[in-house]
PDB file of C-alpha atoms and ligand atoms in Angstrom:
ATOM      1  CA  MET A   1     -27.288   8.683  32.672  1.00  0.00           C
ATOM      2  CA  THR A   2     -28.678   4.912  32.155  1.00  0.00           C
ATOM      3  CA  ASP A   3     -27.187   2.311  33.338  1.00  0.00           C
ATOM      4  CA  VAL A   4     -27.010   1.412  29.296  1.00  0.00           C
ATOM      5  CA  ASN A   5     -26.046   5.143  28.231  1.00  0.00           C
ATOM      6  CA  ARG A   6     -22.930   5.151  30.808  1.00  0.00           C
ATOM      7  CA  ARG A   7     -21.954   1.413  29.150  1.00  0.00           C
ATOM      8  CA  ILE A   8     -22.011   3.251  26.248  1.00  0.00           C
ATOM      9  CA  LYS A   9     -20.075   5.905  26.995  1.00  0.00           C
ATOM     10  CA  ILE A  10     -17.345   3.334  28.046  1.00  0.00           C
ATOM     11  CA  GLU A  11     -17.278   1.018  25.302  1.00  0.00           C
ATOM     12  CA  VAL A  12     -16.677   4.509  23.447  1.00  0.00           C
ATOM     13  CA  MET A  13     -13.623   6.105  25.490  1.00  0.00           C
ATOM     14  CA  ASP A  14     -12.598   2.500  25.085  1.00  0.00           C
ATOM     15  CA  ARG A  15     -12.738   2.573  21.682  1.00  0.00           C
ATOM     16  CA  ILE A  16     -11.124   5.534  21.819  1.00  0.00           C
ATOM     17  CA  LYS A  17      -8.232   4.250  23.930  1.00  0.00           C
ATOM     18  CA  ARG A  18      -7.377   1.113  21.933  1.00  0.00           C
ATOM     19  CA  LYS A  19      -6.723   3.302  18.685  1.00  0.00           C
ATOM     20  CA  ASP A  20      -4.557   6.183  20.671  1.00  0.00           C
ATOM     21  CA  LYS A  21      -2.391   2.705  22.826  1.00  0.00           C
ATOM     22  CA  MET A  22      -1.685   1.614  18.747  1.00  0.00           C
ATOM     23  CA  ILE A  23      -0.720   4.605  17.342  1.00  0.00           C
ATOM     24  CA  SER A  24       2.047   5.090  19.693  1.00  0.00           C
ATOM     25  CA  LEU A  25       2.618   1.664  19.598  1.00  0.00           C
ATOM     26  CA  ARG A  26       3.535   1.527  16.423  1.00  0.00           C
ATOM     27  CA  SER A  27       5.581   4.369  16.370  1.00  0.00           C
ATOM     28  CA  LEU A  28       7.508   2.934  18.717  1.00  0.00           C
ATOM     29  CA  GLY A  29       8.335   0.456  15.786  1.00  0.00           C
ATOM     30  CA  LEU A  30       6.133  -2.867  17.140  1.00  0.00           C
ATOM     31  CA  SER A  31       5.199  -4.187  13.899  1.00  0.00           C
ATOM     32  CA  TYR A  32       1.625  -5.053  12.824  1.00  0.00           C
ATOM     33  CA  GLY A  33       1.485  -8.266  13.688  1.00  0.00           C
ATOM     34  CA  SER A  34       2.843  -7.855  17.099  1.00  0.00           C
ATOM     35  CA  ILE A  35       0.089  -5.222  17.649  1.00  0.00           C
ATOM     36  CA  ALA A  36      -2.115  -7.286  16.593  1.00  0.00           C
ATOM     37  CA  LYS A  37      -1.731 -10.031  19.324  1.00  0.00           C
ATOM     38  CA  LEU A  38      -1.496  -7.698  21.521  1.00  0.00           C
ATOM     39  CA  PHE A  39      -5.104  -6.778  21.360  1.00  0.00           C
ATOM     40  CA  ASN A  40      -5.991 -10.426  19.395  1.00  0.00           C
ATOM     41  CA  CYS A  41      -7.406  -9.121  16.775  1.00  0.00           C
ATOM     42  CA  SER A  42      -5.999 -10.080  13.207  1.00  0.00           C
ATOM     43  CA  ARG A  43      -2.970  -7.684  11.360  1.00  0.00           C
ATOM     44  CA  GLN A  44      -5.394  -5.972   8.895  1.00  0.00           C
ATOM     45  CA  ARG A  45      -7.655  -4.852  11.990  1.00  0.00           C
ATOM     46  CA  VAL A  46      -4.358  -3.053  13.357  1.00  0.00           C
ATOM     47  CA  HIS A  47      -3.829  -1.256  10.077  1.00  0.00           C
ATOM     48  CA  GLN A  48      -7.371  -0.429   9.343  1.00  0.00           C
ATOM     49  CA  ILE A  49      -7.600   1.343  12.573  1.00  0.00           C
ATOM     50  CA  ILE A  50      -3.931   2.866  12.719  1.00  0.00           C
ATOM     51  CA  SER A  51      -4.979   4.369   9.253  1.00  0.00           C
ATOM     52  CA  GLY A  52      -8.598   6.119  10.187  1.00  0.00           C
ATOM     53  CA  TYR A  53     -10.044   3.295   6.905  1.00  0.00           C
ATOM     54  CA  LYS A  54     -13.296   4.339   7.708  1.00  0.00           C
ATOM     55  CA  LEU A  55     -13.380   7.084   6.880  1.00  0.00           C
ATOM     56  CA  LYS A  56     -16.162   9.504   5.784  1.00  0.00           C
ATOM     57  CA  ARG A  57     -16.169  10.299   2.460  1.00  0.00           C
ATOM     58  CA  ASN A  58     -18.113  12.913   0.448  1.00  0.00           C
ATOM     59  CA  LYS A  59     -20.410  11.636  -1.984  1.00  0.00           C
ATOM     60  CA  GLU A  60     -18.613  13.177  -4.575  1.00  0.00           C
ATOM     61  CA  THR A  61     -15.600  11.536  -3.789  1.00  0.00           C
ATOM     62  CA  GLU A  62     -17.912   8.854  -3.051  1.00  0.00           C
ATOM     63  CA  LEU A  63     -18.929   8.689  -7.244  1.00  0.00           C
ATOM     64  CA  LEU A  64     -15.522   9.450  -8.237  1.00  0.00           C
ATOM     65  CA  PHE A  65     -13.991   6.189  -6.081  1.00  0.00           C
ATOM     66  CA  GLU A  66     -16.059   4.370  -8.323  1.00  0.00           C
ATOM     67  CA  ARG A  67     -15.770   5.764 -11.169  1.00  0.00           C
ATOM     68  CA  ILE A  68     -11.708   5.043 -10.837  1.00  0.00           C
ATOM     69  CA  LYS A  69     -12.930   0.861 -10.740  1.00  0.00           C
ATOM     70  CA  GLN A  70     -15.636   0.952 -13.610  1.00  0.00           C
ATOM     71  CA  ARG A  71     -12.140   2.792 -15.316  1.00  0.00           C
ATOM     72  CA  ASP A  72     -10.317  -0.610 -13.795  1.00  0.00           C
ATOM     73  CA  ASP A  73     -12.948  -3.421 -14.709  1.00  0.00           C
ATOM     74  CA  ASN A  74     -13.328  -3.355 -10.880  1.00  0.00           C
ATOM     75  CA  GLN A  75     -10.231  -5.443 -10.549  1.00  0.00           C
ATOM     76  CA  CYS A  76      -7.434  -5.748  -9.051  1.00  0.00           C
ATOM     77  CA  GLN A  77      -4.730  -4.185 -10.701  1.00  0.00           C
ATOM     78  CA  TRP A  78      -1.664  -5.437  -9.340  1.00  0.00           C
ATOM     79  CA  GLY A  79      -2.795  -8.795  -8.708  1.00  0.00           C
ATOM     80  CA  GLU A  80       0.293 -10.442  -7.574  1.00  0.00           C
ATOM     81  CA  ARG A  81      -0.812 -11.427  -3.616  1.00  0.00           C
ATOM     82  CA  CYS A  82      -4.276 -12.251  -5.235  1.00  0.00           C
ATOM     83  CA  LYS A  83      -3.359 -13.853  -7.820  1.00  0.00           C
ATOM     84  CA  GLY A  84      -5.392 -16.627  -9.295  1.00  0.00           C
ATOM     85  CA  GLU A  85      -7.862 -16.093  -6.405  1.00  0.00           C
ATOM     86  CA  GLU A  86     -11.622 -14.470  -6.924  1.00  0.00           C
ATOM     87  CA  VAL A  87     -11.560 -10.793  -5.636  1.00  0.00           C
ATOM     88  CA  TRP A  88     -15.177  -9.390  -3.761  1.00  0.00           C
ATOM     89  CA  PRO A  89     -16.152  -6.043  -5.044  1.00  0.00           C
ATOM     90  CA  GLY A  90     -16.344  -5.043  -1.135  1.00  0.00           C
ATOM     91  CA  ASN A  91     -12.734  -6.307  -1.196  1.00  0.00           C
ATOM     92  CA  LEU A  92     -11.395  -3.886  -3.578  1.00  0.00           C
ATOM     93  CA  ILE A  93      -9.913  -0.113  -2.408  1.00  0.00           C
ATOM     94  CA  ILE A  94      -8.805   2.863  -4.546  1.00  0.00           C
ATOM     95  CA  HIS A  95      -5.116   3.245  -3.402  1.00  0.00           C
ATOM     96  CA  HIS A  96      -3.687   7.029  -4.194  1.00  0.00           C
ATOM     97  CA  ILE A  97      -0.215   6.169  -5.689  1.00  0.00           C
ATOM     98  CA  ASP A  98       1.580   8.811  -4.054  1.00  0.00           C
ATOM     99  CA  PHE A  99       0.476   7.995  -0.408  1.00  0.00           C
ATOM    100  CA  ASN A 100      -1.473  11.397   0.050  1.00  0.00           C
ATOM    101  CA  ASN A 101      -5.308  10.978   0.749  1.00  0.00           C
ATOM    102  CA  GLU A 102      -6.602  15.197  -0.844  1.00  0.00           C
ATOM    103  CA  ASN A 103      -4.913  14.183  -4.301  1.00  0.00           C
ATOM    104  CA  ASN A 104      -7.730  12.872  -6.052  1.00  0.00           C
ATOM    105  CA  ASN A 105      -6.359  13.466  -9.307  1.00  0.00           C
ATOM    106  CA  PRO A 106      -8.278  10.407 -11.529  1.00  0.00           C
ATOM    107  CA  SER A 107      -4.005   9.796 -12.268  1.00  0.00           C
ATOM    108  CA  ASN A 108      -3.262   9.049  -8.586  1.00  0.00           C
ATOM    109  CA  LEU A 109      -5.842   6.758  -8.374  1.00  0.00           C
ATOM    110  CA  ILE A 110      -5.350   3.237  -8.626  1.00  0.00           C
ATOM    111  CA  THR A 111      -8.382   0.079  -7.506  1.00  0.00           C
ATOM    112  CA  LEU A 112      -6.510  -2.301  -5.244  1.00  0.00           C
ATOM    113  CA  CYS A 113      -7.535  -5.535  -3.483  1.00  0.00           C
ATOM    114  CA  LYS A 114      -7.566  -5.884   0.222  1.00  0.00           C
ATOM    115  CA  LYS A 115      -4.069  -7.593   0.156  1.00  0.00           C
ATOM    116  CA  CYS A 116      -2.521  -6.126  -2.313  1.00  0.00           C
ATOM    117  CA  HIS A 117      -3.086  -2.865  -1.004  1.00  0.00           C
ATOM    118  CA  LEU A 118      -1.500  -4.186   2.092  1.00  0.00           C
ATOM    119  CA  TYR A 119       1.624  -4.720   0.163  1.00  0.00           C
ATOM    120  CA  PHE A 120       2.152  -1.196  -0.953  1.00  0.00           C
ATOM    121  CA  HIS A 121       1.323   0.435   3.027  1.00  0.00           C
ATOM    122  CA  SER A 122       3.844  -2.547   3.881  1.00  0.00           C
ATOM    123  CA  PHE A 123       6.445  -1.216   1.709  1.00  0.00           C
ATOM    124  CA  ASN A 124      10.381  -1.129   3.958  1.00  0.00           C
ATOM    125  CA  HIS A 125      10.081   2.082   4.604  1.00  0.00           C
ATOM    126  CA  VAL A 126      10.995   3.880   8.041  1.00  0.00           C
ATOM    127  CA  ASP A 127       8.846   6.697   8.897  1.00  0.00           C
ATOM    128  CA  LYS A 128      10.101   9.611  10.172  1.00  0.00           C
ATOM    129  CA  LYS A 129       8.760   9.138  14.196  1.00  0.00           C
ATOM    130  CA  ILE A 130      10.775   5.911  14.278  1.00  0.00           C
ATOM    131  CA  GLU A 131      13.229   7.659  12.742  1.00  0.00           C
ATOM    132  CA  LYS A 132      13.803   9.880  15.860  1.00  0.00           C
ATOM    133  CA  LYS A 133      12.886   7.361  17.845  1.00  0.00           C
ATOM    134  CA  LEU A 134      16.192   5.464  16.463  1.00  0.00           C
ATOM    135  CA  GLN A 135      18.325   8.059  16.050  1.00  0.00           C
ATOM    136  CA  THR A 136      18.152   9.325  20.017  1.00  0.00           C
ATOM    137  CA  GLN A 137      18.660   5.526  20.728  1.00  0.00           C
ATOM    138  CA  LYS A 138      21.468   4.668  18.778  1.00  0.00           C
ATOM    139  CA  TRP A 139      22.984   8.037  20.005  1.00  0.00           C
ATOM    140  CA  ARG A 140      22.873   7.337  23.614  1.00  0.00           C
ATOM    141  CA  GLU A 141      24.231   3.917  22.564  1.00  0.00           C
ATOM    142  CA  GLY A 142      26.935   6.249  22.120  1.00  0.00           C
ATOM    143  CA  ILE A 143      27.197   4.386  18.104  1.00  0.00           C
ATOM    144  CA  ARG A 144      29.202   6.873  16.148  1.00  0.00           C
ATOM    145  CA  LYS A 145      26.402   8.678  13.267  1.00  0.00           C
ATOM    146  CA  GLU A 146      27.279   6.217  10.223  1.00  0.00           C
ATOM    147  CA  ARG A 147      25.403   6.327   7.422  1.00  0.00           C
ATOM    148  CA  ILE A 148      25.273   4.947   3.585  1.00  0.00           C
ATOM    149  CA  LYS A 149      24.525   6.829   0.318  1.00  0.00           C
ATOM    150  CA  ILE A 150      21.936   4.746  -0.998  1.00  0.00           C
ATOM    151  CA  LYS A 151      20.968   5.544  -5.061  1.00  0.00           C
ATOM    152  CA  CYS A 152      16.574   5.467  -5.431  1.00  0.00           C
ATOM    153  CA  LEU A 153      15.611   3.238  -8.384  1.00  0.00           C
ATOM    154  CA  ASN A 154      12.765   5.348  -9.129  1.00  0.00           C
ATOM    155  CA  CYS A 155      14.017   8.870  -9.559  1.00  0.00           C
ATOM    156  CA  GLY A 156      18.090   8.341  -8.793  1.00  0.00           C
ATOM    157  CA  LYS A 157      18.519  10.697  -6.214  1.00  0.00           C
ATOM    158  CA  ILE A 158      21.182   9.173  -3.864  1.00  0.00           C
ATOM    159  CA  LYS A 159      19.945   9.590   0.053  1.00  0.00           C
ATOM    160  CA  LYS A 160      21.510   9.276   3.812  1.00  0.00           C
ATOM    161  CA  PHE A 161      20.592   6.425   5.447  1.00  0.00           C
ATOM    162  CA  TYR A 162      21.379   4.215   8.377  1.00  0.00           C
ATOM    163  CA  PRO A 163      23.342   1.345   8.164  1.00  0.00           C
ATOM    164  CA  TYR A 164      20.014  -0.074   9.800  1.00  0.00           C
ATOM    165  CA  GLN A 165      17.994   0.366   6.720  1.00  0.00           C
ATOM    166  CA  ALA A 166      20.791  -0.787   3.653  1.00  0.00           C
ATOM    167  CA  LYS A 167      18.229  -2.691   1.902  1.00  0.00           C
ATOM    168  CA  ILE A 168      15.688   0.545   1.138  1.00  0.00           C
ATOM    169  CA  LYS A 169      16.122   1.258  -2.863  1.00  0.00           C
ATOM    170  CA  PHE A 170      13.846   3.867  -2.977  1.00  0.00           C
ATOM    171  CA  CYS A 171      13.921   7.440  -1.137  1.00  0.00           C
ATOM    172  CA  ASP A 172      10.148   6.922   0.439  1.00  0.00           C
ATOM    173  CA  ARG A 173       7.650   4.684  -0.294  1.00  0.00           C
ATOM    174  CA  LYS A 174       6.123   7.309  -3.306  1.00  0.00           C
ATOM    175  CA  CYS A 175       8.955   6.472  -5.468  1.00  0.00           C
ATOM    176  CA  HIS A 176       9.170   2.829  -4.348  1.00  0.00           C
ATOM    177  CA  SER A 177       5.064   2.934  -5.376  1.00  0.00           C
ATOM    178  CA  GLU A 178       5.816   5.048  -8.592  1.00  0.00           C
ATOM    179  CA  TYR A 179       8.514   2.065  -9.773  1.00  0.00           C
ATOM    180  CA  GLN A 180       6.741  -0.606  -9.281  1.00  0.00           C
ATOM    181  CA  ILE A 181       3.810   0.951 -10.893  1.00  0.00           C
ATOM    182  CA  LYS A 182       5.527   1.262 -14.323  1.00  0.00           C
ATOM    183  CA  ASN A 183       7.545  -1.936 -14.370  1.00  0.00           C
ATOM    184  CA  TRP A 184       4.601  -3.133 -14.614  1.00  0.00           C
ATOM    185  CA  ASN A 185       3.014  -1.526 -17.718  1.00  0.00           C
ATOM    186  CA  LYS A 186       6.439  -2.376 -18.806  1.00  0.00           C
ATOM    187  CA  LYS A 187       5.698  -5.487 -18.286  1.00  0.00           C
ATOM    188  CA  ALA A 188       2.037  -5.955 -19.644  1.00  0.00           C
ATOM    189  CA  MET A 189       3.041  -3.322 -22.516  1.00  0.00           C
ATOM    190  CA  LYS A 190       5.715  -6.282 -23.527  1.00  0.00           C
ATOM    191  CA  ILE A 191       3.247  -9.650 -22.980  1.00  0.00           C
ATOM    192  CA  TYR A 192       0.823  -7.579 -24.826  1.00  0.00           C
ATOM    193  CA  LYS A 193       2.959  -6.432 -28.390  1.00  0.00           C
ATOM    194  CA  LEU A 194       4.071 -10.413 -27.707  1.00  0.00           C
ATOM    195  CA  HIS A 195       0.271 -11.350 -28.464  1.00  0.00           C
ATOM    196  CA  ARG A 196      -0.279  -8.718 -31.420  1.00  0.00           C
ATOM    197  CA  THR A 197       2.617 -10.595 -33.260  1.00  0.00           C
ATOM    198  CA  GLY A 198       1.163 -14.262 -32.880  1.00  0.00           C
ATOM    199  CA  ASP A 199       2.558 -15.715 -29.117  1.00  0.00           C
ATOM    200  CA  SER A 200      -0.123 -17.711 -27.870  1.00  0.00           C
ATOM    201  CA  ILE A 201      -2.018 -17.056 -24.357  1.00  0.00           C
ATOM    202  CA  GLN A 202      -0.205 -20.291 -23.129  1.00  0.00           C
ATOM    203  CA  ASP A 203       3.429 -18.795 -25.005  1.00  0.00           C
ATOM    204  CA  LEU A 204       3.114 -16.253 -22.687  1.00  0.00           C
ATOM    205  CA  MET A 205       2.140 -18.566 -19.445  1.00  0.00           C
ATOM    206  CA  LYS A 206       4.581 -19.793 -19.920  1.00  0.00           C
ATOM    207  CA  GLN A 207       7.331 -17.612 -20.673  1.00  0.00           C
ATOM    208  CA  PHE A 208       6.222 -14.980 -17.826  1.00  0.00           C
ATOM    209  CA  SER A 209       5.021 -17.625 -15.398  1.00  0.00           C
ATOM    210  CA  MET A 210       1.915 -16.391 -14.956  1.00  0.00           C
ATOM    211  CA  THR A 211      -1.521 -17.606 -14.774  1.00  0.00           C
ATOM    212  CA  LYS A 212      -3.579 -17.287 -17.493  1.00  0.00           C
ATOM    213  CA  ASP A 213      -5.780 -14.847 -15.781  1.00  0.00           C
ATOM    214  CA  GLY A 214      -3.017 -12.307 -15.226  1.00  0.00           C
ATOM    215  CA  ILE A 215      -2.216 -12.584 -18.868  1.00  0.00           C
ATOM    216  CA  TYR A 216      -5.683 -11.902 -19.573  1.00  0.00           C
ATOM    217  CA  LYS A 217      -5.363  -8.582 -17.272  1.00  0.00           C
ATOM    218  CA  ALA A 218      -2.327  -7.609 -18.490  1.00  0.00           C
ATOM    219  CA  ILE A 219      -3.835  -7.629 -21.819  1.00  0.00           C
ATOM    220  CA  GLN A 220      -6.575  -5.441 -20.904  1.00  0.00           C
ATOM    221  CA  ARG A 221      -4.152  -2.957 -18.793  1.00  0.00           C
ATOM    222  CA  ALA A 222      -1.379  -2.138 -21.990  1.00  0.00           C
ATOM    223  CA  LYS A 223      -5.096  -1.558 -24.146  1.00  0.00           C
ATOM    224  CA  LYS A 224      -6.224   1.243 -21.887  1.00  0.00           C
ATOM    225  CA  LEU A 225      -2.421   2.156 -21.787  1.00  0.00           C
ATOM    226  CA  SER A 226      -1.969   2.355 -25.343  1.00  0.00           C
ATOM    227  CA  THR A 227      -5.343   4.159 -25.657  1.00  0.00           C
ATOM    228  CA  SER A 228      -4.867   6.409 -23.242  1.00  0.00           C
TER     229      SER A 228
HETATM  230 ZN1  LIG B   1      -5.009  -7.593  -5.436  1.00  0.00          ZN
HETATM  231 ZN1  LIG B   2      -3.216   3.355   0.355  1.00  0.00          ZN
HETATM  232 ZN1  LIG B   3      13.085   8.619  -5.863  1.00  0.00          ZN
END
């Protein structure tokens, strides 16, 4: 093996190890931010590495995703984290609303910018692995197996959670994301109606404390919703 080949091999191995290390730290409950500090890279990078961001997609999916971006006017459809910013097309991501990467039904796909996309993935949701760890830890510490009941704001189902999860308002991140999108659609329809019955863009900006761009986006979105 030549020196160059050996060096390449070491580098590849290091990368694989890095991903494994990040995943195991994450499953221990460390935040993306603290993992980033350990590896001296950005929080976004950690998220990308862990979620297998560079997944190879086939041509068909690639084309479908392009169509979804066109459907969404090549704009972030959430717009809360990128308010007033111009988002580069390269920074647009197709997000799966139900978090199932295999469900490529157009109604399950939405165009988001990188910032808003991270928000969708950072919901107050404790994943199963961490939950298991916490469970055993708590059990070892002899803490009573106390549970609190929480009613999901989206589906109305009642689910039991640990007391440290009292802030959770949804049964899972799928419900959380559905709820956010439903609310955003409702708000957009309201803005559109008010605009049609004579409220000016300026009025609406004040009323909803939104930017001009935000109001226009809402109107565009509502128009599409009411025709589909
Ligand atoms: Zn955005
Ligand atoms: Zn996503
Ligand atoms: Zn729910």
